Coordinates of C-alpha atoms in Angstrom, one line a residue:
M221 CA 73.6 44.8 158.6
A222 CA 75.8 42.8 156.2
A223 CA 73.9 39.8 156.9
S224 CA 70.6 41.6 156.4
S225 CA 72.1 43.0 153.2
R226 CA 72.9 39.3 151.8
S227 CA 69.5 37.8 153.0
R228 CA 67.6 40.3 150.8
P229 CA 69.7 41.2 147.9
H230 CA 68.7 44.4 145.9
P231 CA 68.0 43.7 142.2
K232 CA 71.0 45.2 140.3
K233 CA 70.2 47.6 137.5
P234 CA 72.4 49.2 134.9
S235 CA 74.5 52.1 136.0
H236 CA 72.9 54.6 133.5
L237 CA 69.4 54.0 135.3
L238 CA 70.4 55.1 138.6
P239 CA 69.2 58.7 139.5
H240 CA 71.8 61.4 139.9
D241 CA 71.8 64.7 141.9
H242 CA 72.4 66.9 138.8
D243 CA 69.3 65.5 137.2
E244 CA 67.1 66.6 139.7
L245 CA 69.0 69.8 140.2
S246 CA 68.3 70.6 136.7
S247 CA 64.5 69.9 136.8
W248 CA 64.4 72.7 139.2
S249 CA 66.6 75.3 137.9
C250 CA 65.6 75.2 134.0
A251 CA 62.0 75.3 133.8
A252 CA 60.5 76.1 130.4
P253 CA 58.4 79.5 130.4
S254 CA 55.3 77.3 129.4
N255 CA 55.4 75.4 132.3
S256 CA 55.9 78.5 134.9
H257 CA 52.5 78.3 136.1
F258 CA 52.8 74.7 136.9
H259 CA 56.0 75.0 138.9
S260 CA 54.9 77.8 140.8
A261 CA 51.6 75.5 141.9
S262 CA 53.4 72.5 142.7
A263 CA 56.0 74.5 145.0
A264 CA 53.0 76.0 146.7
A265 CA 51.5 72.6 147.5
R266 CA 54.7 71.6 149.0
G267 CA 55.3 75.0 150.9
A268 CA 58.6 75.7 149.3
D269 CA 60.1 78.5 147.3
T270 CA 60.3 78.1 143.7
M271 CA 63.7 79.8 143.4
D272 CA 65.5 77.5 145.6
P273 CA 66.2 73.7 144.6
P274 CA 65.1 71.1 147.0
P275 CA 67.9 69.6 149.1
Q276 CA 69.6 66.9 147.6
P277 CA 69.2 63.3 148.9
P278 CA 72.3 61.1 150.0
A279 CA 73.5 59.0 147.3
P280 CA 71.8 55.4 147.1
S281 CA 73.9 52.6 148.5
Y282 CA 72.6 49.2 147.2
A283 CA 74.4 47.4 150.2
S284 CA 71.8 49.1 152.7
P285 CA 69.0 47.0 153.4
N286 CA 66.5 49.9 153.3
P287 CA 66.1 51.8 149.9
P288 CA 66.6 55.4 150.3
T289 CA 63.2 56.1 148.8
S290 CA 59.9 54.4 148.3
S291 CA 59.3 52.5 145.2
S292 CA 56.6 55.2 144.3
S293 CA 58.6 58.4 144.8
Y294 CA 61.6 56.3 143.1
T295 CA 59.6 55.6 140.2
Q296 CA 58.3 59.4 140.1
S297 CA 61.8 60.8 140.0
Y298 CA 62.4 59.3 136.3
P299 CA 60.7 60.7 133.3
S300 CA 57.8 58.5 131.9
S301 CA 60.1 57.3 129.2
Y302 CA 62.3 55.6 132.0
T303 CA 59.5 54.2 133.6
K304 CA 58.4 52.5 130.4
F305 CA 61.7 51.5 129.6
N306 CA 62.1 49.9 133.0
T307 CA 58.7 48.1 132.5
A308 CA 59.9 46.6 129.0
L309 CA 63.3 45.5 130.5
N310 CA 61.9 43.6 133.5
A311 CA 59.4 42.1 131.1
G312 CA 62.7 40.7 129.0
L313 CA 61.4 42.7 126.0
L314 CA 64.7 44.5 125.5
N315 CA 68.3 43.9 125.7
P316 CA 69.7 44.8 129.2
M317 CA 73.0 46.0 127.5
S318 CA 71.4 48.4 125.1
P319 CA 71.3 52.3 126.3
P320 CA 68.3 53.6 126.9
P321 CA 66.3 56.0 124.6
L322 CA 66.8 59.7 124.5
P323 CA 64.1 61.4 127.1
L324 CA 61.2 63.2 125.3
D325 CA 61.1 65.7 127.9
K326 CA 64.4 66.9 128.4
T327 CA 65.2 69.0 131.4
R328 CA 67.9 71.1 130.0
S329 CA 67.0 74.4 128.0
S330 CA 70.0 74.1 125.7
P331 CA 72.5 71.0 125.1
T332 CA 76.1 71.1 126.4
L333 CA 78.9 70.8 124.0
F334 CA 79.6 67.3 124.9
D335 CA 75.9 66.3 124.0
M336 CA 76.1 67.8 120.9
M337 CA 79.3 66.2 119.9
A338 CA 78.0 62.8 121.3
N339 CA 74.6 63.2 119.5
E340 CA 75.9 64.7 116.3
Q341 CA 73.8 62.3 114.1
D342 CA 70.7 63.5 115.9
Y343 CA 71.3 67.5 115.4
Q344 CA 72.6 67.1 111.8
P345 CA 69.4 66.0 110.2
R346 CA 67.2 68.2 112.2
A347 CA 69.3 71.0 111.0
A348 CA 69.0 69.9 107.4
A349 CA 65.4 69.1 107.7
A350 CA 64.7 72.4 109.4
A351 CA 62.3 74.6 107.3
P352 CA 64.2 77.9 106.2
V353 CA 63.3 80.6 108.7
P354 CA 62.1 83.9 106.7
P355 CA 63.9 86.9 107.3
H356 CA 62.6 88.8 110.1
P357 CA 61.1 92.1 108.7
Q358 CA 63.2 94.8 109.7
P359 CA 61.4 97.8 111.4
H360 CA 60.7 100.8 109.6
H361 CA 63.5 103.2 110.1
P362 CA 62.8 106.7 108.7
L363 CA 66.5 107.2 107.1
A364 CA 65.7 109.8 104.7
P365 CA 63.8 112.0 107.1
A366 CA 66.7 111.4 109.7
R367 CA 69.5 112.5 107.0
S368 CA 67.3 115.4 106.0
V369 CA 67.3 116.6 109.5
D370 CA 71.1 116.2 110.0
R371 CA 71.7 118.3 106.8
Q372 CA 69.3 120.8 108.1
A373 CA 71.0 121.1 111.3
M374 CA 74.5 120.9 109.5
L375 CA 73.2 124.1 107.5
Q376 CA 72.1 125.9 110.6
D377 CA 75.4 125.5 112.3
R378 CA 77.4 127.0 109.2
V379 CA 75.0 129.6 108.8
A380 CA 75.2 130.4 112.7
E381 CA 79.3 130.4 112.1
L382 CA 78.8 132.9 109.2
I383 CA 76.5 135.2 111.3
G384 CA 78.8 134.9 114.0
S385 CA 81.8 136.0 112.0
C386 CA 80.1 139.1 111.0
S387 CA 81.8 142.5 112.2
P388 CA 80.4 144.0 115.3
G389 CA 77.6 146.3 114.6
S390 CA 76.5 144.5 111.6
Q391 CA 72.8 144.3 111.0
F392 CA 72.7 141.2 109.0
N393 CA 70.0 138.7 110.3
D394 CA 69.1 141.2 113.1
A395 CA 65.6 140.5 113.8
A396 CA 64.9 143.7 115.8
S397 CA 65.7 146.0 112.8
S398 CA 64.8 143.9 110.0
D399 CA 61.7 144.3 107.9
V400 CA 62.0 141.3 105.3
R401 CA 61.9 137.7 106.2
L402 CA 63.7 136.0 103.4
T403 CA 63.4 132.2 103.3
L404 CA 65.8 130.4 100.9
T405 CA 65.2 126.9 99.7
S406 CA 67.2 124.4 98.0
R407 CA 66.2 122.0 95.3
D408 CA 66.8 119.1 97.8
G409 CA 64.3 120.7 100.2
L410 CA 66.6 122.5 102.7
S411 CA 65.2 125.7 103.8
L412 CA 66.7 128.6 105.9
A413 CA 64.8 132.0 107.1
L414 CA 67.0 135.1 107.4
C415 CA 66.2 138.6 108.6
V416 CA 67.2 141.0 106.2
H417 CA 66.7 144.9 105.3
R418 CA 65.0 146.1 102.1
H419 CA 66.9 149.2 101.6
I420 CA 70.0 147.2 101.6
L421 CA 68.8 144.8 99.4
V422 CA 67.3 147.0 97.0
A423 CA 70.6 149.3 97.0
H424 CA 73.2 146.6 96.1
S425 CA 70.8 144.2 93.9
R426 CA 69.0 145.3 90.7
F427 CA 67.0 142.1 91.3
F428 CA 65.7 143.0 94.6
A429 CA 65.2 146.7 93.3
A430 CA 62.8 145.3 90.9
K431 CA 61.1 142.8 93.1
L432 CA 61.0 145.0 96.3
S433 CA 60.0 148.2 94.8
D434 CA 58.2 150.9 96.6
R435 CA 54.8 149.9 95.0
W436 CA 55.2 146.5 96.2
S437 CA 56.1 147.7 99.7
K438 CA 52.9 149.9 100.1
Q439 CA 50.9 146.8 99.1
Q440 CA 52.4 144.6 102.0
R441 CA 50.0 145.1 105.0
S442 CA 52.3 143.8 107.8
L443 CA 56.0 143.5 108.7
P444 CA 58.4 142.0 108.3
H445 CA 57.7 141.5 104.6
I446 CA 57.7 137.7 103.7
V447 CA 60.1 136.9 100.7
E448 CA 61.2 133.3 99.3
I449 CA 63.5 132.2 96.8
S450 CA 63.3 128.6 95.8
D451 CA 65.4 126.2 93.8
C452 CA 68.9 127.7 95.4
D453 CA 71.6 125.8 93.9
D454 CA 73.6 126.1 97.5
V455 CA 71.8 127.8 100.3
E456 CA 74.9 128.5 102.2
V457 CA 76.4 130.6 99.3
Y458 CA 73.4 132.5 99.1
V459 CA 73.8 133.6 102.5
E460 CA 77.3 134.4 102.1
T461 CA 76.4 136.6 99.0
L462 CA 73.9 138.4 101.2
R463 CA 76.2 138.9 103.7
L464 CA 78.7 140.5 101.6
M465 CA 76.1 143.4 101.0
Y466 CA 76.3 144.4 104.7
C467 CA 80.1 144.5 104.3
K468 CA 82.2 147.6 103.7
D469 CA 85.2 146.0 102.1
L470 CA 84.1 143.1 100.1
R471 CA 87.8 142.2 98.8
R472 CA 89.0 141.8 102.4
R473 CA 86.2 139.5 103.1
L474 CA 86.6 137.5 100.1
M475 CA 90.5 137.0 100.8
R476 CA 89.3 134.3 103.4
E477 CA 87.7 132.1 101.0
D478 CA 89.1 129.9 98.4
V479 CA 88.8 129.6 94.6
A480 CA 85.7 127.4 94.6
K481 CA 83.7 129.4 96.9
V482 CA 84.3 132.6 95.3
L483 CA 83.3 130.9 92.0
G484 CA 79.9 130.2 93.7
I485 CA 79.3 133.7 95.1
L486 CA 80.2 135.1 91.5
K487 CA 77.5 132.8 90.2
V488 CA 74.9 134.2 92.6
S489 CA 75.8 137.6 92.5
A490 CA 75.4 137.4 88.7
A491 CA 72.1 135.9 89.2
I492 CA 70.8 138.8 91.3
V493 CA 72.5 141.4 89.6
F494 CA 74.8 142.4 92.8
D495 CA 77.4 144.4 90.6
A496 CA 79.7 145.1 93.6
G497 CA 79.8 141.4 94.2
V498 CA 80.7 140.7 90.7
L499 CA 83.5 142.9 90.5
S500 CA 85.1 141.8 93.7
C501 CA 84.9 138.4 92.6
L502 CA 86.5 139.1 89.4
E503 CA 89.2 141.1 91.2
Y504 CA 89.7 138.4 93.5
L505 CA 90.0 135.7 90.6
E506 CA 92.4 138.0 88.7
A507 CA 94.9 138.4 91.7
A508 CA 94.8 135.2 93.7
P509 CA 96.8 131.8 92.7
W510 CA 94.8 129.0 91.5
A511 CA 95.4 125.4 91.5
E512 CA 95.5 123.7 88.0
D513 CA 92.2 121.8 88.6
D514 CA 90.6 125.2 88.8
D515 CA 91.4 126.7 85.4
E516 CA 88.5 124.8 83.6
K517 CA 85.9 125.7 86.2
V518 CA 86.9 129.5 86.1
A519 CA 87.2 129.3 82.3
A520 CA 83.9 127.6 82.0
L521 CA 81.8 129.9 84.3
L522 CA 82.9 133.1 83.2
T523 CA 82.1 131.9 79.7
Q524 CA 78.9 130.8 80.9
L525 CA 78.1 134.1 82.6
H526 CA 79.1 136.5 79.7
L527 CA 80.8 139.0 82.0
E528 CA 83.0 140.5 79.4
N529 CA 81.9 144.0 80.0
S530 CA 82.8 143.6 83.9
G531 CA 86.3 142.6 83.3
A532 CA 86.1 138.8 83.0
G533 CA 88.5 139.3 80.0
E534 CA 91.6 139.8 82.1
V535 CA 90.8 136.7 84.2
L536 CA 90.2 134.7 81.3
K537 CA 93.8 135.9 79.9
R538 CA 95.2 133.5 82.6
V539 CA 93.8 130.4 81.5
S540 CA 92.9 130.6 77.7
L541 CA 94.1 132.1 74.5
E542 CA 90.5 132.7 73.6
L543 CA 90.0 135.9 71.7
T544 CA 89.2 138.8 73.9
P545 CA 86.2 141.4 72.7
A546 CA 88.8 143.9 71.7
V547 CA 90.4 141.1 69.5
V548 CA 87.3 140.4 68.3
T549 CA 86.8 143.7 66.9
E550 CA 90.1 143.9 65.4
E551 CA 89.2 140.3 63.6
V552 CA 86.2 141.7 62.0
E553 CA 88.2 144.5 60.5
T554 CA 91.4 142.4 59.4
G555 CA 89.9 139.0 58.9
P556 CA 89.9 135.9 60.7
N557 CA 92.6 134.2 58.8
C558 CA 94.9 136.4 59.3
N559 CA 94.5 136.8 62.9
A560 CA 94.4 132.9 63.4
A561 CA 97.5 132.5 61.4
S562 CA 99.3 135.0 63.7
N563 CA 98.2 133.2 66.6
A564 CA 99.3 130.0 65.4
G565 CA 102.7 131.6 64.4
G566 CA 103.2 132.8 67.8
G567 CA 102.5 129.4 69.6
E568 CA 105.0 127.6 67.4
E569 CA 107.5 130.4 67.8
V570 CA 107.4 129.8 71.3
L571 CA 107.9 126.1 71.2
V572 CA 110.8 126.6 68.6
R573 CA 112.6 128.8 70.9
L574 CA 112.1 126.5 74.1
L575 CA 113.9 123.8 71.6
Q576 CA 116.5 126.2 71.0
V577 CA 117.2 127.0 74.7
V578 CA 117.3 123.3 75.4
L579 CA 119.6 122.4 72.4
E580 CA 121.9 125.3 73.5
G581 CA 122.0 124.5 77.2
K582 CA 125.5 124.3 78.8
D583 CA 124.5 122.6 82.1
E584 CA 124.0 118.8 81.4
K585 CA 121.9 117.9 84.3
A586 CA 119.4 120.8 83.5
R587 CA 119.3 119.7 79.9
R588 CA 118.4 116.4 80.7
E589 CA 115.7 117.5 82.9
M590 CA 114.2 120.2 80.4
K591 CA 114.5 117.8 77.7
G592 CA 111.9 115.3 79.5
L593 CA 109.7 118.5 80.5
V594 CA 109.7 119.7 76.9
S595 CA 109.1 116.0 75.4
K596 CA 106.2 115.8 77.6
M597 CA 104.5 118.9 77.0
L598 CA 104.8 118.2 73.1
R599 CA 103.2 114.7 73.8
E600 CA 100.4 116.1 75.8
N601 CA 99.8 119.2 73.5
S602 CA 99.9 116.8 70.4
A603 CA 97.7 114.1 71.8
S604 CA 95.1 116.1 73.5
R605 CA 94.7 119.3 71.5
G606 CA 95.8 117.6 68.2
G607 CA 97.8 120.7 67.3
A608 CA 95.1 123.2 67.9
I609 CA 95.7 126.7 69.2
G610 CA 98.7 127.1 67.2
G611 CA 101.0 125.5 69.8
D612 CA 102.2 122.4 67.9
L613 CA 105.4 122.1 66.1
R614 CA 105.2 121.8 62.5
K615 CA 107.6 119.2 60.7
E616 CA 109.7 122.0 58.9
S617 CA 110.4 123.5 62.2
L618 CA 111.7 120.0 63.7
Y619 CA 113.9 119.4 60.8
S620 CA 115.4 123.1 60.8
A621 CA 116.5 122.2 64.4
C622 CA 117.9 118.9 63.2
N623 CA 119.9 120.4 60.5
G624 CA 121.4 123.0 62.8
C625 CA 122.5 120.2 65.2
L626 CA 123.9 118.1 62.3
G627 CA 125.8 121.1 60.9
L628 CA 127.6 121.8 64.4
L629 CA 128.2 118.2 64.8
H630 CA 129.9 118.0 61.1
E631 CA 131.9 121.1 61.9
Q632 CA 133.3 119.7 65.3
F633 CA 133.9 116.4 63.8
V634 CA 136.1 118.0 60.9
R635 CA 138.1 120.0 63.7
A636 CA 138.6 117.2 65.9
A637 CA 139.9 115.0 63.1
G638 CA 142.4 117.6 62.0
G639 CA 143.9 117.6 65.6
D640 CA 141.8 120.7 67.0
Q641 CA 140.8 119.1 70.3
S642 CA 139.4 122.5 72.1
E643 CA 135.7 122.1 71.4
V644 CA 135.7 118.2 71.3
A645 CA 133.0 117.9 73.8
Q646 CA 130.7 119.6 71.6
I647 CA 130.4 116.4 69.7
A648 CA 128.6 114.5 72.3
R649 CA 126.3 117.3 73.1
Q650 CA 125.2 117.5 69.3
A651 CA 125.0 114.0 68.9
D652 CA 122.9 113.7 72.1
N653 CA 120.7 116.8 70.7
L654 CA 120.4 114.7 67.6
Y655 CA 119.4 111.7 69.5
W656 CA 116.6 113.5 71.6
M657 CA 115.3 115.2 68.3
L658 CA 115.2 111.7 66.4
D659 CA 113.0 110.6 69.5
I660 CA 110.2 113.2 68.8
L661 CA 110.5 112.5 65.1
V662 CA 110.0 108.8 65.6
E663 CA 107.2 109.6 68.1
R664 CA 105.4 111.8 65.7
Q665 CA 106.1 109.2 62.7
I666 CA 107.9 111.6 60.6
A667 CA 111.3 110.3 60.9
E668 CA 112.0 109.0 57.2
D669 CA 113.6 112.3 56.1
F670 CA 116.1 112.1 59.1
L671 CA 117.1 108.6 58.2
R672 CA 117.8 109.4 54.6
T673 CA 119.9 112.5 55.5
W674 CA 121.7 110.5 58.0
A675 CA 122.5 107.8 55.6
M676 CA 124.2 110.1 53.2
Q677 CA 126.8 111.5 55.6
S678 CA 129.5 109.5 54.1
E679 CA 132.1 112.3 54.8
L680 CA 131.1 112.0 58.5
A681 CA 131.4 108.3 58.6
E682 CA 134.9 108.5 56.9
I683 CA 136.5 110.6 59.4
H684 CA 134.7 108.9 62.2
G685 CA 137.7 106.8 63.0
K686 CA 140.1 109.8 63.5
V687 CA 138.2 111.2 66.5
P688 CA 138.7 109.5 69.8
A689 CA 136.3 107.1 70.8
I690 CA 135.6 108.5 74.0
H691 CA 134.0 111.7 72.2
R692 CA 132.4 109.8 69.3
Y693 CA 130.7 107.0 70.6
E694 CA 127.3 109.2 71.1
V695 CA 127.2 109.6 67.5
S696 CA 126.6 105.8 67.1
R697 CA 123.7 106.0 69.7
V698 CA 122.1 108.0 66.7
T699 CA 122.6 105.0 64.4
A700 CA 121.7 102.5 67.1
R701 CA 118.2 104.3 67.5
L702 CA 117.6 104.2 63.6
F703 CA 118.2 100.6 63.6
V704 CA 115.6 100.2 66.4
G705 CA 113.0 102.2 64.5
V706 CA 113.6 100.3 61.4
G707 CA 113.5 96.9 63.2
K708 CA 110.3 97.9 64.8
G709 CA 108.5 99.2 61.8
Q710 CA 108.5 102.7 63.3
I711 CA 110.5 104.2 60.3
L712 CA 109.2 102.9 56.7
V713 CA 111.8 103.7 54.1
S714 CA 112.8 102.2 50.8
K715 CA 115.2 99.3 50.2
E716 CA 117.8 101.7 49.0
A717 CA 117.8 103.8 52.0
R718 CA 118.1 100.8 54.3
S719 CA 120.9 99.4 52.2
Q720 CA 122.6 102.9 52.4
L721 CA 122.3 103.2 56.0
L722 CA 124.0 100.1 56.7
S723 CA 126.8 100.6 54.1
T724 CA 127.7 103.9 55.5
W725 CA 127.2 103.4 59.2
L726 CA 127.6 99.8 60.2
E727 CA 131.4 99.7 60.6
P728 CA 131.6 102.8 62.7
F729 CA 128.7 101.3 64.7
Y730 CA 130.7 98.1 65.0
E731 CA 133.8 100.3 66.4
D732 CA 131.9 102.1 68.9
F733 CA 129.6 99.1 70.3
G734 CA 132.0 98.4 73.2
W735 CA 132.3 101.8 74.2
M736 CA 128.5 102.2 74.0
R737 CA 128.0 99.2 76.3
R738 CA 130.3 100.3 78.8
A739 CA 129.9 104.1 79.0
C740 CA 126.0 104.4 78.3
K741 CA 123.9 103.9 81.5
G742 CA 120.8 101.9 80.6
L743 CA 121.5 100.8 77.6
D744 CA 119.4 98.2 76.2
R745 CA 121.8 96.0 74.2
H746 CA 119.3 93.3 73.1
L747 CA 116.7 95.7 71.9
I748 CA 119.7 97.3 69.7
E749 CA 121.0 93.9 68.5
D750 CA 117.4 92.8 67.7
G751 CA 116.7 96.2 65.7
L752 CA 120.2 95.4 63.8
S753 CA 119.0 92.0 63.0
N754 CA 115.6 93.0 61.6
T755 CA 116.9 95.8 59.8
I756 CA 119.4 93.4 57.9
L757 CA 116.6 90.8 57.6
T758 CA 114.7 93.6 55.5
L759 CA 117.4 93.6 52.7
P760 CA 117.5 91.1 49.8
L761 CA 118.9 87.7 50.8
A762 CA 122.3 88.1 49.0
T763 CA 122.9 91.5 50.8
Q764 CA 122.1 89.7 54.2
Q765 CA 124.4 87.0 53.3
E766 CA 127.3 89.5 52.6
I767 CA 126.6 91.6 55.9
L768 CA 126.0 88.5 58.1
L769 CA 129.2 86.6 57.1
A770 CA 131.2 89.7 57.6
W771 CA 129.5 90.2 61.1
F772 CA 130.1 86.4 61.9
N773 CA 134.0 87.1 61.1
R774 CA 134.1 90.0 63.3
F775 CA 132.2 88.6 66.3
L776 CA 134.6 85.7 66.3
N777 CA 137.3 88.1 66.9
S778 CA 135.6 91.0 69.0
G779 CA 133.5 89.1 71.5
E780 CA 131.5 91.2 73.7
D781 CA 132.7 94.6 71.8
C782 CA 130.6 93.2 68.9
P783 CA 126.7 93.2 68.8
N784 CA 125.4 89.6 69.0
I785 CA 122.9 89.2 66.0
Q786 CA 123.0 85.3 66.1
R787 CA 119.2 85.3 65.9
G788 CA 119.4 87.1 62.4
F789 CA 122.1 85.0 61.3
E790 CA 120.2 81.9 61.9
V791 CA 117.0 83.3 60.3
W792 CA 119.1 84.3 57.1
W793 CA 120.5 80.4 57.1
R794 CA 116.8 78.9 57.1
R795 CA 115.9 81.2 54.6
A796 CA 119.1 80.5 52.4
F797 CA 119.3 76.8 52.6
W798 CA 116.8 74.8 54.6
K799 CA 113.6 76.1 52.5
R800 CA 115.6 75.3 49.3
T801 CA 116.0 71.7 49.9
A802 CA 112.3 71.2 51.2
E803 CA 109.6 70.6 48.3
P804 CA 107.8 73.4 47.3
E805 CA 104.3 73.5 48.5
Q806 CA 101.8 73.2 45.5
P807 CA 99.8 76.5 45.5
P808 CA 96.0 75.5 45.8
R809 CA 94.2 75.4 42.4
L810 CA 91.2 77.7 41.8
R811 CA 88.2 76.0 39.9
I812 CA 85.7 78.0 38.4
T813 CA 82.5 76.4 37.5
A814 CA 80.0 78.0 35.4
I815 CA 76.4 77.2 35.8
C816 CA 73.8 78.0 33.3
E817 CA 70.3 78.2 34.2
N818 CA 67.7 78.1 31.4
S819 CA 65.3 81.1 31.9

């Protein structure tokens, strides 16, 4: 066998031209749908099943003297592209080491990952050159009708629950005994049919009494009578309102509902003139607790329905200071101005009383909490209502409270300076009250008179050093707040008032700054130092020099116990010396040219 193999050598071909088993297998198992008829016909000619692949031939051995197949079968196992390639190769037209071309008729239905990575350059241009595929039109889906059907089903379920919750023996929606078929249709197309009784509708509603009169009933030839109410705001609320006509205790039934549902029932009851329903809803609203968000809804609906004669005024008293009908009559007799003035005075009197209660409080923690609450109320009232309804504090009322605190502070200062330490704790309390009132005045932009009054407290400043620092440092917080207000432009006063403030209270402020820094929680030291620097820099340059040079000496001897106003010192230095040596800038000359035109 070996000699025969050497005497007749088989021509050696490149390895990539050899037939492989998986190529033949793939040509059987992956046939395109367009060639299915062709595959089934060839399989019939061979008498074999098309679903089973043919038996695999043994791997060819070129050492064997006989080839495994004939030349014709060997040629037919390759695609036409391979046949043409072999012909060209044998003729010497191609380089034997060049790879074969890609077959035109691929046997695989989809390339493998290895094929895609190996032939990436072949796939990318095709993807780029491919024409954009138009979006496939979505099949028409009746979404809106489906939603309507879902909403109709939900409405039917809710109504079924309402009917199921009726008392035993109730004739509501009883088809056997009803004589009226009432159809309720909403504005968005939902409809519902109910079986009701004419004598119950007529007895409870003046609207149905006029529409379903005896004359109308005699004109109807058949039972049940067909009645329709269209353009309902809420079909479910209409159903609940009609169900109340069949109840003996309406208030007990309404106790299970919330405020929003009762407001809807009240609106429908007023529309169909269901007096018992209106009174029951108003009694519920007058007695039941509300959420804060419901106040405006209740007031708006009761004002819209004009139910003053039904007791709506009692409900409105909970949410509004609007005048009730009885007060309107009194206003006509006495005049509107007197009544408005009395209401305004009453509102301001309440706020002044709240201020006094906070200022005179004993518990410090409660005082802090109530100060924040009252400040928030005053801020919201002033911003949202602009002082309307007489609920805002006048400037005179605020300054009256400030003067009371200042008088108590002065009295306690004098007693503590004389050696009476029994009420020394009142100094810090009154100083804290003044600080809070000053915050309110600054926020309302009316703190100028407070600064002038505080700047004139020279007697208080003189005895300041005789009171222990642990009790007096709260007073310097008031001075610091004024410095911040002037430095930020929140308090605008004359140059004389600013100078007097500094000359009266700057030294006591220096003495208490160390205690303030250590004892006051949350003290913004940099804010106070910037406020003091800006306040000093608003004065004439000579006054700035006097104050800042004195500070420079104090700061070098006190350190952290003295406020650091170095930034103000640098600004003063540049103002005083740097700009003097510089050449003054020449102001631009204004040139006026007159042009005369001959008319």
